[in-house]
PDB file of C-alpha atoms in Angstrom:
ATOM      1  CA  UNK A 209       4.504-185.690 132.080  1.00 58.00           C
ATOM      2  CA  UNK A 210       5.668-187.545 134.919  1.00 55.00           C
ATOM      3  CA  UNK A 211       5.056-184.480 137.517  1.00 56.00           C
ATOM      4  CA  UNK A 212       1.688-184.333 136.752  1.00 64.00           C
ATOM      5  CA  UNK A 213      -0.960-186.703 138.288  1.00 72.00           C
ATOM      6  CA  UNK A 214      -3.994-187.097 135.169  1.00 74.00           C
ATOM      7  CA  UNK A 215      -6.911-188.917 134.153  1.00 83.00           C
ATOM      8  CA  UNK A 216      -7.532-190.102 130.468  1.00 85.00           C
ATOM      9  CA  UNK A 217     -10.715-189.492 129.226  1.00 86.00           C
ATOM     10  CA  UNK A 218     -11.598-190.875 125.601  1.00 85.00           C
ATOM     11  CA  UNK A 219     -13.901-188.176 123.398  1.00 79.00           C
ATOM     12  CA  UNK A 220     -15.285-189.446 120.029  1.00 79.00           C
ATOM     13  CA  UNK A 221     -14.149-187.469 117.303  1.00 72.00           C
ATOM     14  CA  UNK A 222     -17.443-186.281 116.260  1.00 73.00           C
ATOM     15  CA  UNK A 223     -17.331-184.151 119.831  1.00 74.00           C
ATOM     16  CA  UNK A 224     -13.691-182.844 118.715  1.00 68.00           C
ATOM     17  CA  UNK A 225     -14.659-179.780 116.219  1.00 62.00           C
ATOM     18  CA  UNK A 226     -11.093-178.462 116.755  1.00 60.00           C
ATOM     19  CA  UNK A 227      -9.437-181.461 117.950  1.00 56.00           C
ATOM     20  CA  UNK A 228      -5.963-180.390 117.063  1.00 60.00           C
ATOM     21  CA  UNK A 229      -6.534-175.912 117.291  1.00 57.00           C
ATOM     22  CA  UNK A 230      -3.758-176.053 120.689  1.00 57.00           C
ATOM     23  CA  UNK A 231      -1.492-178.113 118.784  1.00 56.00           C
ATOM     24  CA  UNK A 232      -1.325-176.001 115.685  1.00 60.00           C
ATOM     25  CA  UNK A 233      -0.858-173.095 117.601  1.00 61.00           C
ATOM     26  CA  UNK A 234       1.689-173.739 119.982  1.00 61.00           C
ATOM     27  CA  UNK A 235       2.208-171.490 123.003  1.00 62.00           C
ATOM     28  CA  UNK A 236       5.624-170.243 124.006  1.00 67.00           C
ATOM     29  CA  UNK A 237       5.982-170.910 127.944  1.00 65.00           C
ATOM     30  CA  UNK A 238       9.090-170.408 129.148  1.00 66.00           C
ATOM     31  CA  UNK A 239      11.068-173.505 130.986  1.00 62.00           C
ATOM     32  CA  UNK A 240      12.364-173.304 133.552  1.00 66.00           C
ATOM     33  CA  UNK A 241      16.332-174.737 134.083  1.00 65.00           C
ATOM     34  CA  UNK A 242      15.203-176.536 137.465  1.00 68.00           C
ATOM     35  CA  UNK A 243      11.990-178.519 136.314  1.00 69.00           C
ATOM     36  CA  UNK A 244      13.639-179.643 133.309  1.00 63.00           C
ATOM     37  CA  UNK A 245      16.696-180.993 135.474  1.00 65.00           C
ATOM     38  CA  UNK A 246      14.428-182.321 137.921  1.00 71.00           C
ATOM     39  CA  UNK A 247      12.079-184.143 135.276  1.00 71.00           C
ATOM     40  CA  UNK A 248      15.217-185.509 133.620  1.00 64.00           C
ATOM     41  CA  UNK A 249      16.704-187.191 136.409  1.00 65.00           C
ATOM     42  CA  UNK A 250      13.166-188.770 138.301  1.00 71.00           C
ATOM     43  CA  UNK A 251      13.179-189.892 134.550  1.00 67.00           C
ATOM     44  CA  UNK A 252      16.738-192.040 134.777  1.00 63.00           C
ATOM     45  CA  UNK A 253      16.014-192.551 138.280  1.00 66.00           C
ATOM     46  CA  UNK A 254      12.787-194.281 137.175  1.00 69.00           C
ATOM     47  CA  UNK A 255      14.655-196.448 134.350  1.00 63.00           C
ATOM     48  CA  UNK A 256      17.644-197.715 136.284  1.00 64.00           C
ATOM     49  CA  UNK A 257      15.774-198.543 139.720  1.00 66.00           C
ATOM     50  CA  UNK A 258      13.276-200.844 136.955  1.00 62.00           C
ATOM     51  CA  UNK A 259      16.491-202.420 135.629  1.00 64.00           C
ATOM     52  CA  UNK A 260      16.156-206.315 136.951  1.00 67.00           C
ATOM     53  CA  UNK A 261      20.350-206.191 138.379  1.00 72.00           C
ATOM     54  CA  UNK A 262      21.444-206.053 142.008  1.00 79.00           C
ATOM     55  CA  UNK A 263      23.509-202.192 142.525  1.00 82.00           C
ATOM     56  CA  UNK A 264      26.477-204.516 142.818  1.00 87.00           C
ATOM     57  CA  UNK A 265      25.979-206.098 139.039  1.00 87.00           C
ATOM     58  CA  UNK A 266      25.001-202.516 137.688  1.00 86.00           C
ATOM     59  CA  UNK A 267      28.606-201.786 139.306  1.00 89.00           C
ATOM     60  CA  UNK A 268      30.171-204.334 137.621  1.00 91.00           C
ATOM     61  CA  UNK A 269      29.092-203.236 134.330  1.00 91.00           C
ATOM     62  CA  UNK A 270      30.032-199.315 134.886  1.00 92.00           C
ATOM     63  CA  UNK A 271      33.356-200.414 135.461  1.00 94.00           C
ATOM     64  CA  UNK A 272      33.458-202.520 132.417  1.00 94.00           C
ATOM     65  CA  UNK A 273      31.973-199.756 130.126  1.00 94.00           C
ATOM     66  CA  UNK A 274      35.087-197.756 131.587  1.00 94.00           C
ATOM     67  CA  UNK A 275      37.310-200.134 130.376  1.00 95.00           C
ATOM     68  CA  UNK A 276      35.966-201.019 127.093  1.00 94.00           C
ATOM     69  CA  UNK A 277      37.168-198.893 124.498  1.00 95.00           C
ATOM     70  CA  UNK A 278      33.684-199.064 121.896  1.00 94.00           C
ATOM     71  CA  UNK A 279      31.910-197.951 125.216  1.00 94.00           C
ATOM     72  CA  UNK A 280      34.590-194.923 125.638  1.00 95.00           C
ATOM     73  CA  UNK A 281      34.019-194.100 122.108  1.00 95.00           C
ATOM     74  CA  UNK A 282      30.044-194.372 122.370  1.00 94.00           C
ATOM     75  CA  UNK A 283      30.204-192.017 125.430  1.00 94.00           C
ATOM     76  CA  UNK A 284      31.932-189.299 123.926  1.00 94.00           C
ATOM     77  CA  UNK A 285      29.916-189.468 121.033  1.00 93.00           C
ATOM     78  CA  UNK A 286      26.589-188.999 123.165  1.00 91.00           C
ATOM     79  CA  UNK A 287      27.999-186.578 125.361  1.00 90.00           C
ATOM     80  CA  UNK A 288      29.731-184.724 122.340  1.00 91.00           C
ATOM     81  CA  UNK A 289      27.312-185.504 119.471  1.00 91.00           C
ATOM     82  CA  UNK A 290      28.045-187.764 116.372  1.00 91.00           C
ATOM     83  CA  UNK A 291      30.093-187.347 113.626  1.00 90.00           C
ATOM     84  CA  UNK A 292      28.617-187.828 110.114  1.00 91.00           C
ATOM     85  CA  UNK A 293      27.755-191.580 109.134  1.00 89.00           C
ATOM     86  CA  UNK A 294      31.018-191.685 106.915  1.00 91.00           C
ATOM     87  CA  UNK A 295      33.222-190.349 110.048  1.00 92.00           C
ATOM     88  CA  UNK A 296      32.515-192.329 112.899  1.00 93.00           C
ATOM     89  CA  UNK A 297      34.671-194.655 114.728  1.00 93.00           C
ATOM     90  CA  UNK A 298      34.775-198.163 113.148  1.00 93.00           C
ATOM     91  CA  UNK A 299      33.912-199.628 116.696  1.00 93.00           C
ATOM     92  CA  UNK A 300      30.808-197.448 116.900  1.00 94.00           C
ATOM     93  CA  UNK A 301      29.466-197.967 113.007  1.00 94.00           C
ATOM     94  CA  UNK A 302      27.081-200.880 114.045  1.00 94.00           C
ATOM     95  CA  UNK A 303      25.844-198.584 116.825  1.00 93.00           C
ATOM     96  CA  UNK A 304      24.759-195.495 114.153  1.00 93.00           C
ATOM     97  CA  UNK A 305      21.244-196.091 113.401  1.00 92.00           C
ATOM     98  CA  UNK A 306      20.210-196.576 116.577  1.00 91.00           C
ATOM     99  CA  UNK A 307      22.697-193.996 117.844  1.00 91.00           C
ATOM    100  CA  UNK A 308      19.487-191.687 118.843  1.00 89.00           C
ATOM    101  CA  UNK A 309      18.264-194.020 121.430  1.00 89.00           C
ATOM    102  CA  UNK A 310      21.712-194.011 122.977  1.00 90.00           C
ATOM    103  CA  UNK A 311      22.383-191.986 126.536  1.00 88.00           C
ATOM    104  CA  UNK A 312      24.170-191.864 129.525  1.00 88.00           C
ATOM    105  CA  UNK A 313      22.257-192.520 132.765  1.00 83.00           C
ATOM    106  CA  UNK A 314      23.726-192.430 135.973  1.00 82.00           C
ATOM    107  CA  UNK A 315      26.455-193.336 134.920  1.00 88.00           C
ATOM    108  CA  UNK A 316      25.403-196.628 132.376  1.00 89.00           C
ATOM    109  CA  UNK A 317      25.652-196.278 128.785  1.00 92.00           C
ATOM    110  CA  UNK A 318      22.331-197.371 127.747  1.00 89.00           C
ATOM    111  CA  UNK A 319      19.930-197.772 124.683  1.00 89.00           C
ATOM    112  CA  UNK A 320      16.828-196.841 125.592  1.00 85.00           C
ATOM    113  CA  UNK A 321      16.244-199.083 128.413  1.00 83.00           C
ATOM    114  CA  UNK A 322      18.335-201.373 127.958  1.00 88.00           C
ATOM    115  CA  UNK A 323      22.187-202.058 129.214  1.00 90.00           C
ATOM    116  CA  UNK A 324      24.671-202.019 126.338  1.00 93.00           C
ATOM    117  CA  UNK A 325      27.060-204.751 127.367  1.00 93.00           C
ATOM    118  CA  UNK A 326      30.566-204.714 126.975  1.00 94.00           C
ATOM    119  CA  UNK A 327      32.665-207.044 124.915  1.00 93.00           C
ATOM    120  CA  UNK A 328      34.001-208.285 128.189  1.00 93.00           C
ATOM    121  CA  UNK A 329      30.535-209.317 129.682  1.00 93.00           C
ATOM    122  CA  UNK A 330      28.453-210.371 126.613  1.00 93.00           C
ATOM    123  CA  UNK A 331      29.319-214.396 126.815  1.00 92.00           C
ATOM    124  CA  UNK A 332      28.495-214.422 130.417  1.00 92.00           C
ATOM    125  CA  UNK A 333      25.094-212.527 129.527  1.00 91.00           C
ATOM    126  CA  UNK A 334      24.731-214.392 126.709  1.00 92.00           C
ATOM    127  CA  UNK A 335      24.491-217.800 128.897  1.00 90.00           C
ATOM    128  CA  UNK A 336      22.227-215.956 131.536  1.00 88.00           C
ATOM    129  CA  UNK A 337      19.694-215.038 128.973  1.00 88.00           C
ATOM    130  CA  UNK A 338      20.282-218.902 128.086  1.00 89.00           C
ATOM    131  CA  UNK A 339      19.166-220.301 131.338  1.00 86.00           C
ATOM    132  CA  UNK A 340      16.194-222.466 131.610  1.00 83.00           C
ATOM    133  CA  UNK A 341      16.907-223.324 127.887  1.00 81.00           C
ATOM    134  CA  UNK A 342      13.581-221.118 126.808  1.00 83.00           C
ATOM    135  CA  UNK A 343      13.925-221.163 123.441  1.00 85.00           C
ATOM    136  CA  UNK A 344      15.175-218.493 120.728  1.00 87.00           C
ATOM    137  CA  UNK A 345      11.991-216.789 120.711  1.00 88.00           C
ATOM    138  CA  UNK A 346      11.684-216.294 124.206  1.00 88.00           C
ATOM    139  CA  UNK A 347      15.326-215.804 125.041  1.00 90.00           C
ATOM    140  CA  UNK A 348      15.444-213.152 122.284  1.00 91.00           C
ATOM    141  CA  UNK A 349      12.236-211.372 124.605  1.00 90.00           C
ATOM    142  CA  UNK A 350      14.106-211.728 127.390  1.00 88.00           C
ATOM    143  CA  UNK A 351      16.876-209.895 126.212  1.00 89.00           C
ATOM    144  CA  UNK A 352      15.040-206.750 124.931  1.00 89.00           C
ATOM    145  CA  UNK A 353      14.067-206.314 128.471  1.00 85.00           C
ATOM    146  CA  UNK A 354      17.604-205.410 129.812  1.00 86.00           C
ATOM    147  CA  UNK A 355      20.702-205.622 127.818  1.00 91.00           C
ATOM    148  CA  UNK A 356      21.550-205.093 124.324  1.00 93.00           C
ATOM    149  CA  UNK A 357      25.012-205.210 121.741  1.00 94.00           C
ATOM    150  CA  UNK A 358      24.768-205.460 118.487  1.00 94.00           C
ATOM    151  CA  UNK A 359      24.311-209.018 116.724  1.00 93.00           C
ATOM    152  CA  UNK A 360      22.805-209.839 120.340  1.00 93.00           C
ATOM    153  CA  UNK A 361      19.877-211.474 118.214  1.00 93.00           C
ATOM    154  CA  UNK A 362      22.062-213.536 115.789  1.00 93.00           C
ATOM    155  CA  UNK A 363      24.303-214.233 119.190  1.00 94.00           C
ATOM    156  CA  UNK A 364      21.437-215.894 121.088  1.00 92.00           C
ATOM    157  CA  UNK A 365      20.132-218.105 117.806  1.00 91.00           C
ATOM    158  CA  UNK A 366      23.127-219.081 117.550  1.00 92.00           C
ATOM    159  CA  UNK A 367      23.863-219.985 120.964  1.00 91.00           C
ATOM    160  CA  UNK A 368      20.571-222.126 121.294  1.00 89.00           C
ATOM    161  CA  UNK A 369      21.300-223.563 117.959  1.00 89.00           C
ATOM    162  CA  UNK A 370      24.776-225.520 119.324  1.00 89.00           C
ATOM    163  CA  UNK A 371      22.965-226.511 122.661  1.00 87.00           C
ATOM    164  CA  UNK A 372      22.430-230.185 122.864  1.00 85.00           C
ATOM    165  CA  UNK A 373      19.223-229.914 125.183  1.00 83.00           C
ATOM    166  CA  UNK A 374      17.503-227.213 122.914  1.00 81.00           C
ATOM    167  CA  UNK A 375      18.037-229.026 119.893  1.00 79.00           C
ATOM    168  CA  UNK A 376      16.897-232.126 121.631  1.00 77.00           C
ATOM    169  CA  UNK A 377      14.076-230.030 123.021  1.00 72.00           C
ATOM    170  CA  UNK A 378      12.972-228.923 119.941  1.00 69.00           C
ATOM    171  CA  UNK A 379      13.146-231.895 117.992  1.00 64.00           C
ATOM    172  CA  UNK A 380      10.760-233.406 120.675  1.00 58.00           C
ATOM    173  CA  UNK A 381       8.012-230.999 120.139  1.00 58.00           C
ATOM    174  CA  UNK A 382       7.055-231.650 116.659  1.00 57.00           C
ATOM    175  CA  UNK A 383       6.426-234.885 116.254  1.00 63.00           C
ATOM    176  CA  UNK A 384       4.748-236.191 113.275  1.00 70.00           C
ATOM    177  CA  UNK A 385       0.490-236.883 114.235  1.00 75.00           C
ATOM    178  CA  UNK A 386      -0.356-240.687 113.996  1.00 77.00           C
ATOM    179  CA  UNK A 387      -3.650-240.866 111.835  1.00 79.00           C
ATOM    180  CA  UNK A 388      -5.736-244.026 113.332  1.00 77.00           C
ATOM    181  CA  UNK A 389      -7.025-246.490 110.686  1.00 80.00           C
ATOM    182  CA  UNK A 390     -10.232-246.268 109.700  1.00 80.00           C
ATOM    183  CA  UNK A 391     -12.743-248.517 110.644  1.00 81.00           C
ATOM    184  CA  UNK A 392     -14.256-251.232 108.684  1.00 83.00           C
ATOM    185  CA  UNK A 393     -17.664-251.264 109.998  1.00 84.00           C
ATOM    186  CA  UNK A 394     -19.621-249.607 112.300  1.00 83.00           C
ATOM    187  CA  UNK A 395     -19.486-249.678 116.285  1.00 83.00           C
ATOM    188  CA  UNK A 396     -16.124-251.511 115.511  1.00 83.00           C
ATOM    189  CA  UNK A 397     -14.663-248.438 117.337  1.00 83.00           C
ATOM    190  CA  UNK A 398     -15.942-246.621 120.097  1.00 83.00           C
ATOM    191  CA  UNK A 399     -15.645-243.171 121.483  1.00 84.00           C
ATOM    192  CA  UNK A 400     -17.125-242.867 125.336  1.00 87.00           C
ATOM    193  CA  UNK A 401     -17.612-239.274 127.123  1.00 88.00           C
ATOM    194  CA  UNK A 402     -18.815-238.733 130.474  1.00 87.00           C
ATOM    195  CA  UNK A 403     -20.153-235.578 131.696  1.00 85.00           C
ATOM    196  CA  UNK A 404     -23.098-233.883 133.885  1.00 85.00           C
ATOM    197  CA  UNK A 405     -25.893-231.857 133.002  1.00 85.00           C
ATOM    198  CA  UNK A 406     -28.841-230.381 134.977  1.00 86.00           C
ATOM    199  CA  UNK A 407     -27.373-232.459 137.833  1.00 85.00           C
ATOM    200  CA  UNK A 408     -27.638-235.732 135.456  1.00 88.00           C
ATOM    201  CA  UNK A 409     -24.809-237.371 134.501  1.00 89.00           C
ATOM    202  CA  UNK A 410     -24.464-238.877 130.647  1.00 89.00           C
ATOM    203  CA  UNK A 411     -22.536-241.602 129.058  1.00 87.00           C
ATOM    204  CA  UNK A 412     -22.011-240.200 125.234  1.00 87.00           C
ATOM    205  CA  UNK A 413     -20.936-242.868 122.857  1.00 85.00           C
ATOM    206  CA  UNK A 414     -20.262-242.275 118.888  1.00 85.00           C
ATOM    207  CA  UNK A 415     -18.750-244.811 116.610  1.00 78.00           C
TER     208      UNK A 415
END
């Protein structure tokens, strides 16, 4: 869909009498070789210019894919097609039920959108996705932006887990609440609000 420039348009469904009649009925147009080609690579053109890395990192990480012998097995197996569950590569088991998602593009072995990392690179991702200290949940957002290996999830818990300054960080933010004692008799405490209205300003004060 990406070649075509559209305009949704919502139609209630009591206007649709045959709101599914095309899609029932499929028509056979032939494909051409060239669109297809075309559409397929604005499409990884589209995902790897959106990745946030400099060319340089995304360099970096081809290179290490190349050397890392899960990644060598994972290509082959998109580029050649999986084995059945019970055959595939121990390295690659963990990789198997989201082994649909899984491509090569330009060059990157990716899932979905997202970089798989090498073994190689994960500890130095792991402690980029840690920076600013941000907290499991957001860290954990982070990563499903960009990179992903599997256990990355149960990687970055733990990882924010053993840090001093999260811990400390998130023992700070739940502090008990401090009830105040009740009064004894009235106008014994005061609560004052000031604020305007109508161009008047008003002192409110409840006990």
């Amino acid at each position: 869909m990406m070649k075509f420039s559209y305009t949704i348009v919502h139609i209630p469904g009591k206007e649709l009498f045959a709101a599914d009649a095309l899609s029932r009925n499929p028509q056979k147009v032939p494909y051409k070789r060239e669109e297809l080609e075309a559409e397929i690579y604005a499409f990884i053109q589209m995902i790897t210019s959106s990745l946030s890395a400099s060319s340089r990192r995304l360099d970096e990480l081809r290179v290490a894919q190349l050397k890392d012998e899960t990644c060598q097995k994972l290509t082959d197996y998109v580029l050649k097609g999986w084995a059945p569950k019970k055959e595939v590569d121990t390295l690659c088991a963990p990789y198997w039920q989201n082994r649909y998602e899984i491509s090569v593009q330009d060059g990157l072995l990716m899932r979905g959108c997202r970089i798989i990392i090498p073994k190689s690179h994960q500890a130095e991702v792991l402690n980029q996705i840690h920076e600013g200290h941000l907290g499991i949940t957001n860290c954990r957002a982070r990563a499903r932006c960009s990179v992903y290996w599997p256990g990355i999830s149960k990687a970055i818990e733990e990882k924010i887990k053993s840090c001093t300054a999260c811990v400390q960080e998130s023992s700070n933010r739940h502090q008990p609440l401090i009830p105040t004692s009740f009064p004894e008799r009235p106008w014994e405490v005061l609560g004052l609000d000031l604020f305007k209205y109508n161009n008047s300003w008003y002192l409110l004060i409840s006990d």
